[in-house]
Amino acid sequence: MSGITGYSAIDGRNADEAVLDRMLDAISFRGPDGIAGAVSGPSALGQARLFATDEEEGDPQPVIDPQSGAMLTADVRLDNRDELARTLNREPGVSDARLLLAAWDRWGERSPEHLRGDFAFVLYDPRNRILFGARDQMGVRPFVYFHRDPWFVFGSQAAAVLAHPGVPGEVSRERVADYYTGFLEGLDHHSTFFRHIIRLPPAHAFKLDDRSLQVWRYWSLSAPTPLRLKDEREYAEAFREVFQGAVDRRLRGGSRVGAMLSGGLDSSSVVAVARDRRKASGLGPLPTFSGVTAAGTRCPERKCIEAMIAQGGLDPVVLPPAEAIDAMPSADAIVAGCDDPFDFS
């Protein structure tokens, strides 16, 4: 995932590009495809880029709307982009970031309600001097922030926020105790390991203006209308249609797309559908990644992984125990850069 960061001066002073650069440096490992930032009045936004789709590669961030001057940075993959492009009268090849700007121009603070996918984004609207942002419904993309006059500071992870000189680094003893007592997900959806840095919960949005910071839930899960069909075969076909559609919407990116193959029923089902959909589209084998037990052990997951690979259509990477140990230094470096590796909500 890409990394985003930035800040806004609540008292209206102009943002300092040098401060933004320090914040971006803290998450530079998230940006193998480049790092960039932009300043507009009191707000500074930046992105450490990891291109996941062709549309994104053609339109690096932050992006600025030429008409409104609105500036946006986002860690995003929209799954309903075709529907949004039609509704917002945008070309099919427009980037997800541009669709977010168009959604803001059309729906304003209600724009997250129209989005489906994984996203965390922030935009500055100079017309109304508003900083606005949101996090996806499931909280897949991370987002934390600090708010104390005269600063609002945000980022994909705490390291970026702490790089701002106005943010104290006091550790949250309660969160540390929470972790050591085994509550890996946290007792709430707000706290982090740093007392003054807060998580934006999943399915929440925020608005910062000259008067205050407002945070609200924009989406809640509701039970759908029960589906009534004639027999089990029709139910199976209805599930297949929904499942294949869900996989299809996540196959954007061509050669960048891969899948974890753990040997469980869930990952195996996703891999089987993704493999067949790629083949039907004329694309190459699906890259998969698996960690397996030692040869000869009685492990059903390993047998399932081997059975899936034997079917063909995959470009598998299989990591047995010995190679996993050799890879540990790299894995340790990745985990160390995550600040809060045990907290996924």
mmCIF file of C-alpha atoms in Angstrom:
data_model
loop_
_atom_site.group_PDB
_atom_site.id
_atom_site.type_symbol
_atom_site.label_atom_id
_atom_site.label_comp_id
_atom_site.label_asym_id
_atom_site.label_seq_id
_atom_site.Cartn_x
_atom_site.Cartn_y
_atom_site.Cartn_z
ATOM 1 C CA MET A 1 0.000 0.000 0.000
ATOM 2 C CA SER A 2 1.070 3.566 -0.597
ATOM 3 C CA GLY A 3 1.592 5.885 2.349
ATOM 4 C CA ILE A 4 -0.002 9.287 2.826
ATOM 5 C CA THR A 5 0.780 12.077 5.254
ATOM 6 C CA GLY A 6 0.366 15.795 5.758
ATOM 7 C CA TYR A 7 -0.804 18.510 8.096
ATOM 8 C CA SER A 8 -2.827 21.673 8.360
ATOM 9 C CA ALA A 9 -2.216 24.784 10.442
ATOM 10 C CA ILE A 10 -5.452 25.529 12.286
ATOM 11 C CA ASP A 11 -4.415 29.146 12.886
ATOM 12 C CA GLY A 12 -4.114 29.749 9.142
ATOM 13 C CA ARG A 13 -0.351 30.123 8.855
ATOM 14 C CA ASN A 14 1.198 28.821 5.639
ATOM 15 C CA ALA A 15 2.359 25.225 5.698
ATOM 16 C CA ASP A 16 6.107 24.530 5.546
ATOM 17 C CA GLU A 17 7.242 22.238 2.754
ATOM 18 C CA ALA A 18 10.381 21.286 4.715
ATOM 19 C CA VAL A 19 8.223 19.858 7.527
ATOM 20 C CA LEU A 20 6.240 17.821 4.998
ATOM 21 C CA ASP A 21 9.496 16.462 3.579
ATOM 22 C CA ARG A 22 10.499 15.224 7.048
ATOM 23 C CA MET A 23 7.174 13.466 7.417
ATOM 24 C CA LEU A 24 7.493 11.817 4.011
ATOM 25 C CA ASP A 25 11.018 10.674 4.839
ATOM 26 C CA ALA A 26 9.569 8.763 7.805
ATOM 27 C CA ILE A 27 7.465 6.591 5.466
ATOM 28 C CA SER A 28 9.806 6.546 2.471
ATOM 29 C CA PHE A 29 9.894 2.731 2.511
ATOM 30 C CA ARG A 30 6.251 2.837 1.384
ATOM 31 C CA GLY A 31 7.216 4.746 -1.753
ATOM 32 C CA PRO A 32 9.253 2.602 -4.169
ATOM 33 C CA ASP A 33 7.573 4.439 -7.059
ATOM 34 C CA GLY A 34 8.361 7.921 -5.814
ATOM 35 C CA ILE A 35 7.619 10.480 -3.128
ATOM 36 C CA ALA A 36 5.957 13.847 -3.655
ATOM 37 C CA GLY A 37 4.176 16.558 -1.737
ATOM 38 C CA ALA A 38 2.334 19.795 -2.342
ATOM 39 C CA VAL A 39 1.427 22.839 -0.263
ATOM 40 C CA SER A 40 -1.720 24.969 -0.526
ATOM 41 C CA GLY A 41 -2.024 27.748 2.029
ATOM 42 C CA PRO A 42 -2.230 26.219 5.521
ATOM 43 C CA SER A 43 -2.271 22.611 4.307
ATOM 44 C CA ALA A 44 0.461 20.274 3.100
ATOM 45 C CA LEU A 45 -0.292 16.853 1.612
ATOM 46 C CA GLY A 46 2.094 14.121 0.508
ATOM 47 C CA GLN A 47 2.256 10.573 -0.792
ATOM 48 C CA ALA A 48 4.854 7.809 -0.797
ATOM 49 C CA ARG A 49 3.755 5.974 -3.936
ATOM 50 C CA LEU A 50 3.382 2.286 -4.593
ATOM 51 C CA PHE A 51 1.571 1.983 -7.915
ATOM 52 C CA ALA A 52 -1.008 -0.809 -7.888
ATOM 53 C CA THR A 53 -2.995 0.053 -11.036
ATOM 54 C CA ASP A 54 -2.257 1.456 -14.486
ATOM 55 C CA GLU A 55 -4.565 4.424 -13.876
ATOM 56 C CA GLU A 56 -2.646 5.372 -10.746
ATOM 57 C CA GLU A 57 0.708 5.156 -12.511
ATOM 58 C CA GLY A 58 -0.485 7.669 -15.095
ATOM 59 C CA ASP A 59 -1.595 10.252 -12.510
ATOM 60 C CA PRO A 60 0.798 10.496 -9.535
ATOM 61 C CA GLN A 61 -0.331 12.270 -6.376
ATOM 62 C CA PRO A 62 -1.019 14.630 -4.759
ATOM 63 C CA VAL A 63 -3.560 15.636 -7.412
ATOM 64 C CA ILE A 64 -5.125 19.093 -7.765
ATOM 65 C CA ASP A 65 -8.456 19.893 -9.390
ATOM 66 C CA PRO A 66 -7.831 22.619 -11.993
ATOM 67 C CA GLN A 67 -11.271 24.180 -11.482
ATOM 68 C CA SER A 68 -11.730 24.183 -7.715
ATOM 69 C CA GLY A 69 -8.095 24.034 -6.618
ATOM 70 C CA ALA A 70 -8.938 21.131 -4.289
ATOM 71 C CA MET A 71 -5.837 19.074 -3.471
ATOM 72 C CA LEU A 72 -5.920 15.385 -2.559
ATOM 73 C CA THR A 73 -3.680 12.566 -1.402
ATOM 74 C CA ALA A 74 -5.001 9.027 -1.133
ATOM 75 C CA ASP A 75 -4.078 5.429 -0.476
ATOM 76 C CA VAL A 76 -6.888 4.001 -2.560
ATOM 77 C CA ARG A 77 -8.280 1.247 -4.740
ATOM 78 C CA LEU A 78 -11.907 1.846 -5.731
ATOM 79 C CA ASP A 79 -13.928 -1.246 -6.610
ATOM 80 C CA ASN A 80 -16.925 0.632 -8.025
ATOM 81 C CA ARG A 81 -14.868 2.945 -10.221
ATOM 82 C CA ASP A 82 -16.782 2.153 -13.434
ATOM 83 C CA GLU A 83 -20.083 3.058 -11.810
ATOM 84 C CA LEU A 84 -18.567 6.220 -10.336
ATOM 85 C CA ALA A 85 -17.045 7.258 -13.672
ATOM 86 C CA ARG A 86 -20.444 6.991 -15.363
ATOM 87 C CA THR A 87 -22.273 8.830 -12.584
ATOM 88 C CA LEU A 88 -19.680 11.606 -12.430
ATOM 89 C CA ASN A 89 -19.236 11.875 -16.232
ATOM 90 C CA ARG A 90 -15.553 10.980 -16.162
ATOM 91 C CA GLU A 91 -13.532 9.000 -18.692
ATOM 92 C CA PRO A 92 -13.204 5.252 -17.942
ATOM 93 C CA GLY A 93 -9.416 5.513 -17.607
ATOM 94 C CA VAL A 94 -9.440 8.283 -14.995
ATOM 95 C CA SER A 95 -7.434 7.606 -11.834
ATOM 96 C CA ASP A 96 -9.108 6.700 -8.561
ATOM 97 C CA ALA A 97 -7.747 9.908 -7.036
ATOM 98 C CA ARG A 98 -9.480 12.008 -9.704
ATOM 99 C CA LEU A 99 -12.707 10.141 -9.040
ATOM 100 C CA LEU A 100 -12.390 11.029 -5.354
ATOM 101 C CA LEU A 101 -12.030 14.699 -6.265
ATOM 102 C CA ALA A 102 -15.056 14.492 -8.558
ATOM 103 C CA ALA A 103 -17.057 12.761 -5.833
ATOM 104 C CA TRP A 104 -16.196 15.564 -3.418
ATOM 105 C CA ASP A 105 -17.275 18.152 -5.968
ATOM 106 C CA ARG A 106 -20.608 16.345 -6.463
ATOM 107 C CA TRP A 107 -21.488 15.097 -2.977
ATOM 108 C CA GLY A 108 -19.219 16.974 -0.560
ATOM 109 C CA GLU A 109 -19.188 15.495 2.928
ATOM 110 C CA ARG A 110 -21.414 12.616 1.816
ATOM 111 C CA SER A 111 -18.962 11.467 -0.854
ATOM 112 C CA PRO A 112 -17.601 8.488 1.181
ATOM 113 C CA GLU A 113 -21.099 6.993 1.209
ATOM 114 C CA HIS A 114 -20.765 6.459 -2.552
ATOM 115 C CA LEU A 115 -17.368 4.721 -2.436
ATOM 116 C CA ARG A 116 -16.644 1.004 -2.416
ATOM 117 C CA GLY A 117 -13.177 -0.427 -1.993
ATOM 118 C CA ASP A 118 -10.129 0.194 0.172
ATOM 119 C CA PHE A 119 -9.208 3.810 0.853
ATOM 120 C CA ALA A 120 -7.847 6.408 3.206
ATOM 121 C CA PHE A 121 -7.720 9.914 1.779
ATOM 122 C CA VAL A 122 -7.455 13.570 2.726
ATOM 123 C CA LEU A 123 -8.275 16.604 0.605
ATOM 124 C CA TYR A 124 -7.954 20.326 1.168
ATOM 125 C CA ASP A 125 -10.665 22.524 -0.355
ATOM 126 C CA PRO A 126 -9.325 26.095 -0.520
ATOM 127 C CA ARG A 127 -12.713 27.529 -1.492
ATOM 128 C CA ASN A 128 -14.108 26.798 1.967
ATOM 129 C CA ARG A 129 -10.800 26.272 3.826
ATOM 130 C CA ILE A 130 -11.860 22.718 4.732
ATOM 131 C CA LEU A 131 -9.674 19.688 5.311
ATOM 132 C CA PHE A 132 -11.716 16.538 4.742
ATOM 133 C CA GLY A 133 -10.888 12.847 4.842
ATOM 134 C CA ALA A 134 -12.300 9.361 5.245
ATOM 135 C CA ARG A 135 -11.364 5.733 5.801
ATOM 136 C CA ASP A 136 -12.933 2.717 4.073
ATOM 137 C CA GLN A 137 -15.770 0.730 5.581
ATOM 138 C CA MET A 138 -13.626 -2.214 6.729
ATOM 139 C CA GLY A 139 -10.599 -0.170 7.779
ATOM 140 C CA VAL A 140 -8.250 -1.930 5.361
ATOM 141 C CA ARG A 141 -6.174 1.195 4.730
ATOM 142 C CA PRO A 142 -4.631 2.658 7.907
ATOM 143 C CA PHE A 143 -5.083 6.244 9.066
ATOM 144 C CA VAL A 144 -3.978 8.023 12.266
ATOM 145 C CA TYR A 145 -3.968 11.666 13.288
ATOM 146 C CA PHE A 146 -3.007 14.230 15.931
ATOM 147 C CA HIS A 147 -5.208 17.224 16.726
ATOM 148 C CA ARG A 148 -4.207 19.996 19.059
ATOM 149 C CA ASP A 149 -4.207 23.709 18.365
ATOM 150 C CA PRO A 150 -2.526 24.890 16.171
ATOM 151 C CA TRP A 151 -1.964 21.591 14.313
ATOM 152 C CA PHE A 152 -3.856 18.785 12.648
ATOM 153 C CA VAL A 153 -1.358 16.137 11.531
ATOM 154 C CA PHE A 154 -2.167 12.846 9.795
ATOM 155 C CA GLY A 155 -0.536 9.840 8.220
ATOM 156 C CA SER A 156 -0.794 6.207 7.254
ATOM 157 C CA GLN A 157 1.254 5.416 10.344
ATOM 158 C CA ALA A 158 2.470 7.030 13.527
ATOM 159 C CA ALA A 159 6.056 7.530 12.302
ATOM 160 C CA ALA A 160 4.914 10.151 9.797
ATOM 161 C CA VAL A 161 2.841 12.004 12.392
ATOM 162 C CA LEU A 162 5.645 11.956 14.968
ATOM 163 C CA ALA A 163 7.994 13.518 12.414
ATOM 164 C CA HIS A 164 6.047 16.772 12.723
ATOM 165 C CA PRO A 165 7.739 18.995 15.333
ATOM 166 C CA GLY A 166 4.442 19.853 17.014
ATOM 167 C CA VAL A 167 3.533 16.253 17.908
ATOM 168 C CA PRO A 168 4.625 14.867 21.306
ATOM 169 C CA GLY A 169 5.875 11.282 21.370
ATOM 170 C CA GLU A 170 4.499 10.214 24.743
ATOM 171 C CA VAL A 171 3.772 6.482 24.843
ATOM 172 C CA SER A 172 0.300 5.276 25.840
ATOM 173 C CA ARG A 173 0.806 3.029 28.852
ATOM 174 C CA GLU A 174 -2.774 1.827 28.602
ATOM 175 C CA ARG A 175 -2.304 0.645 25.026
ATOM 176 C CA VAL A 176 0.960 -1.094 25.911
ATOM 177 C CA ALA A 177 -0.769 -2.848 28.833
ATOM 178 C CA ASP A 178 -3.624 -3.706 26.492
ATOM 179 C CA TYR A 179 -1.160 -5.393 24.139
ATOM 180 C CA TYR A 180 0.668 -7.355 26.838
ATOM 181 C CA THR A 181 -2.578 -8.705 28.241
ATOM 182 C CA GLY A 182 -3.357 -10.232 24.861
ATOM 183 C CA PHE A 183 -5.872 -7.819 23.330
ATOM 184 C CA LEU A 184 -4.038 -7.450 20.028
ATOM 185 C CA GLU A 185 -6.849 -5.528 18.354
ATOM 186 C CA GLY A 186 -7.169 -2.986 21.140
ATOM 187 C CA LEU A 187 -9.973 -2.246 23.529
ATOM 188 C CA ASP A 188 -11.293 0.476 21.254
ATOM 189 C CA HIS A 189 -10.983 1.678 17.681
ATOM 190 C CA HIS A 190 -9.287 4.969 18.520
ATOM 191 C CA SER A 191 -6.186 4.445 20.665
ATOM 192 C CA THR A 192 -2.644 3.822 19.420
ATOM 193 C CA PHE A 193 0.649 3.159 21.174
ATOM 194 C CA PHE A 194 1.126 6.937 21.388
ATOM 195 C CA ARG A 195 -1.085 8.862 23.787
ATOM 196 C CA HIS A 196 -1.763 11.825 21.523
ATOM 197 C CA ILE A 197 -2.111 9.981 18.209
ATOM 198 C CA ILE A 198 -5.582 8.694 17.361
ATOM 199 C CA ARG A 199 -6.872 6.200 14.834
ATOM 200 C CA LEU A 200 -9.709 7.206 12.578
ATOM 201 C CA PRO A 201 -12.052 4.204 12.964
ATOM 202 C CA PRO A 202 -13.252 2.257 9.923
ATOM 203 C CA ALA A 203 -16.267 3.754 8.111
ATOM 204 C CA HIS A 204 -15.589 7.208 9.597
ATOM 205 C CA ALA A 205 -14.974 10.596 8.024
ATOM 206 C CA PHE A 206 -13.742 13.898 9.404
ATOM 207 C CA LYS A 207 -13.905 17.603 8.589
ATOM 208 C CA LEU A 208 -11.598 20.282 9.919
ATOM 209 C CA ASP A 209 -12.582 23.912 9.439
ATOM 210 C CA ASP A 210 -11.757 27.197 11.148
ATOM 211 C CA ARG A 211 -14.001 26.334 14.083
ATOM 212 C CA SER A 212 -13.579 22.671 14.985
ATOM 213 C CA LEU A 213 -12.813 19.069 14.072
ATOM 214 C CA GLN A 214 -15.851 16.883 13.424
ATOM 215 C CA VAL A 215 -15.636 13.080 13.178
ATOM 216 C CA TRP A 216 -18.608 10.891 12.282
ATOM 217 C CA ARG A 217 -19.592 7.411 11.091
ATOM 218 C CA TYR A 218 -20.784 7.513 7.485
ATOM 219 C CA TRP A 219 -21.686 3.830 7.075
ATOM 220 C CA SER A 220 -23.041 0.976 9.185
ATOM 221 C CA LEU A 221 -23.629 -2.634 8.261
ATOM 222 C CA SER A 222 -27.300 -3.467 7.805
ATOM 223 C CA ALA A 223 -28.947 -6.808 7.129
ATOM 224 C CA PRO A 224 -29.932 -7.227 3.462
ATOM 225 C CA THR A 225 -33.330 -8.369 2.299
ATOM 226 C CA PRO A 226 -33.384 -12.198 2.487
ATOM 227 C CA LEU A 227 -32.805 -13.893 -0.855
ATOM 228 C CA ARG A 228 -35.540 -16.392 -1.740
ATOM 229 C CA LEU A 229 -34.780 -18.823 -4.578
ATOM 230 C CA LYS A 230 -36.266 -22.113 -5.738
ATOM 231 C CA ASP A 231 -33.544 -24.605 -4.838
ATOM 232 C CA GLU A 232 -29.929 -25.099 -3.751
ATOM 233 C CA ARG A 233 -28.661 -24.927 -7.313
ATOM 234 C CA GLU A 234 -30.026 -21.417 -7.754
ATOM 235 C CA TYR A 235 -28.496 -20.377 -4.435
ATOM 236 C CA ALA A 236 -25.139 -21.773 -5.568
ATOM 237 C CA GLU A 237 -25.338 -19.868 -8.856
ATOM 238 C CA ALA A 238 -26.297 -16.661 -7.066
ATOM 239 C CA PHE A 239 -23.320 -17.031 -4.729
ATOM 240 C CA ARG A 240 -20.995 -17.775 -7.656
ATOM 241 C CA GLU A 241 -22.106 -14.590 -9.406
ATOM 242 C CA VAL A 242 -21.461 -12.438 -6.334
ATOM 243 C CA PHE A 243 -18.169 -14.151 -5.529
ATOM 244 C CA GLN A 244 -16.797 -13.907 -9.064
ATOM 245 C CA GLY A 245 -17.796 -10.263 -9.235
ATOM 246 C CA ALA A 246 -15.984 -9.539 -5.982
ATOM 247 C CA VAL A 247 -12.801 -11.199 -7.274
ATOM 248 C CA ASP A 248 -13.080 -9.469 -10.670
ATOM 249 C CA ARG A 249 -13.177 -6.037 -9.066
ATOM 250 C CA ARG A 250 -9.891 -6.767 -7.309
ATOM 251 C CA LEU A 251 -7.950 -7.950 -10.355
ATOM 252 C CA ARG A 252 -7.023 -4.485 -11.627
ATOM 253 C CA GLY A 253 -3.301 -4.048 -12.038
ATOM 254 C CA GLY A 254 -2.287 -6.703 -14.561
ATOM 255 C CA SER A 255 1.144 -8.103 -13.679
ATOM 256 C CA ARG A 256 1.006 -6.402 -10.263
ATOM 257 C CA VAL A 257 -1.770 -8.705 -9.067
ATOM 258 C CA GLY A 258 -0.926 -11.697 -6.879
ATOM 259 C CA ALA A 259 -2.667 -13.793 -4.265
ATOM 260 C CA MET A 260 -1.862 -15.488 -0.986
ATOM 261 C CA LEU A 261 -2.419 -19.241 -1.198
ATOM 262 C CA SER A 262 -2.515 -20.535 2.355
ATOM 263 C CA GLY A 263 -4.223 -23.843 1.679
ATOM 264 C CA GLY A 264 -7.478 -22.895 3.345
ATOM 265 C CA LEU A 265 -10.839 -23.043 1.625
ATOM 266 C CA ASP A 266 -11.109 -19.249 1.425
ATOM 267 C CA SER A 267 -7.746 -18.467 -0.218
ATOM 268 C CA SER A 268 -7.989 -21.521 -2.496
ATOM 269 C CA SER A 269 -11.410 -20.396 -3.729
ATOM 270 C CA VAL A 270 -10.172 -16.875 -4.427
ATOM 271 C CA VAL A 271 -7.095 -18.204 -6.254
ATOM 272 C CA ALA A 272 -9.163 -20.603 -8.373
ATOM 273 C CA VAL A 273 -11.536 -17.866 -9.517
ATOM 274 C CA ALA A 274 -8.772 -15.290 -10.072
ATOM 275 C CA ARG A 275 -6.725 -17.805 -12.074
ATOM 276 C CA ASP A 276 -9.645 -18.618 -14.357
ATOM 277 C CA ARG A 277 -10.660 -14.973 -14.804
ATOM 278 C CA ARG A 278 -7.094 -13.994 -15.748
ATOM 279 C CA LYS A 279 -6.905 -16.845 -18.228
ATOM 280 C CA ALA A 280 -10.208 -15.793 -19.798
ATOM 281 C CA SER A 281 -8.824 -12.259 -20.164
ATOM 282 C CA GLY A 282 -5.696 -13.493 -21.932
ATOM 283 C CA LEU A 283 -3.383 -12.697 -19.048
ATOM 284 C CA GLY A 284 -0.565 -14.907 -17.807
ATOM 285 C CA PRO A 285 -0.466 -17.255 -14.827
ATOM 286 C CA LEU A 286 -1.550 -15.846 -11.468
ATOM 287 C CA PRO A 287 1.369 -15.277 -9.063
ATOM 288 C CA THR A 288 0.699 -16.918 -5.685
ATOM 289 C CA PHE A 289 2.605 -16.903 -2.408
ATOM 290 C CA SER A 290 2.607 -19.689 0.162
ATOM 291 C CA GLY A 291 4.404 -20.630 3.342
ATOM 292 C CA VAL A 292 4.516 -24.387 3.882
ATOM 293 C CA THR A 293 5.544 -26.843 6.571
ATOM 294 C CA ALA A 294 8.486 -29.190 6.224
ATOM 295 C CA ALA A 295 8.193 -31.948 3.638
ATOM 296 C CA GLY A 296 6.747 -35.157 4.977
ATOM 297 C CA THR A 297 4.676 -33.565 7.730
ATOM 298 C CA ARG A 298 0.986 -34.346 7.947
ATOM 299 C CA CYS A 299 -0.314 -30.885 7.149
ATOM 300 C CA PRO A 300 -3.603 -30.601 5.234
ATOM 301 C CA GLU A 301 -2.846 -27.018 4.200
ATOM 302 C CA ARG A 302 0.375 -28.075 2.457
ATOM 303 C CA LYS A 303 -1.487 -30.819 0.599
ATOM 304 C CA CYS A 304 -4.112 -28.311 -0.539
ATOM 305 C CA ILE A 305 -1.444 -25.865 -1.722
ATOM 306 C CA GLU A 306 0.268 -28.588 -3.729
ATOM 307 C CA ALA A 307 -3.058 -29.709 -5.196
ATOM 308 C CA MET A 308 -3.878 -26.154 -6.313
ATOM 309 C CA ILE A 309 -0.446 -25.701 -7.898
ATOM 310 C CA ALA A 310 -0.782 -29.046 -9.700
ATOM 311 C CA GLN A 311 -3.908 -27.760 -11.458
ATOM 312 C CA GLY A 312 -1.762 -25.268 -13.378
ATOM 313 C CA GLY A 313 -2.376 -21.663 -14.295
ATOM 314 C CA LEU A 314 -0.319 -20.370 -11.356
ATOM 315 C CA ASP A 315 3.130 -18.871 -10.965
ATOM 316 C CA PRO A 316 3.757 -20.080 -7.412
ATOM 317 C CA VAL A 317 6.269 -18.867 -4.855
ATOM 318 C CA VAL A 318 6.491 -21.459 -2.084
ATOM 319 C CA LEU A 319 8.492 -20.707 1.033
ATOM 320 C CA PRO A 320 9.534 -23.792 3.048
ATOM 321 C CA PRO A 321 10.862 -23.461 6.631
ATOM 322 C CA ALA A 322 14.557 -23.137 5.722
ATOM 323 C CA GLU A 323 13.930 -20.313 3.258
ATOM 324 C CA ALA A 324 11.549 -18.638 5.709
ATOM 325 C CA ILE A 325 14.379 -18.440 8.259
ATOM 326 C CA ASP A 326 16.708 -16.925 5.649
ATOM 327 C CA ALA A 327 14.058 -14.309 4.881
ATOM 328 C CA MET A 328 13.550 -13.272 8.516
ATOM 329 C CA PRO A 329 15.918 -10.228 8.450
ATOM 330 C CA SER A 330 13.881 -8.706 5.627
ATOM 331 C CA ALA A 331 10.625 -9.539 7.386
ATOM 332 C CA ASP A 332 11.896 -8.007 10.626
ATOM 333 C CA ALA A 333 12.754 -4.781 8.789
ATOM 334 C CA ILE A 334 9.249 -4.594 7.309
ATOM 335 C CA VAL A 335 7.587 -5.180 10.685
ATOM 336 C CA ALA A 336 9.847 -2.605 12.362
ATOM 337 C CA GLY A 337 8.686 0.012 9.879
ATOM 338 C CA CYS A 338 5.016 -0.575 10.656
ATOM 339 C CA ASP A 339 5.036 1.117 14.120
ATOM 340 C CA ASP A 340 1.929 -0.750 15.226
ATOM 341 C CA PRO A 341 2.162 -4.196 13.588
ATOM 342 C CA PHE A 342 -0.381 -5.890 15.837
ATOM 343 C CA ASP A 343 -3.217 -3.470 15.305
ATOM 344 C CA PHE A 344 -5.136 -3.954 12.069
ATOM 345 C CA SER A 345 -8.345 -2.059 12.822
#
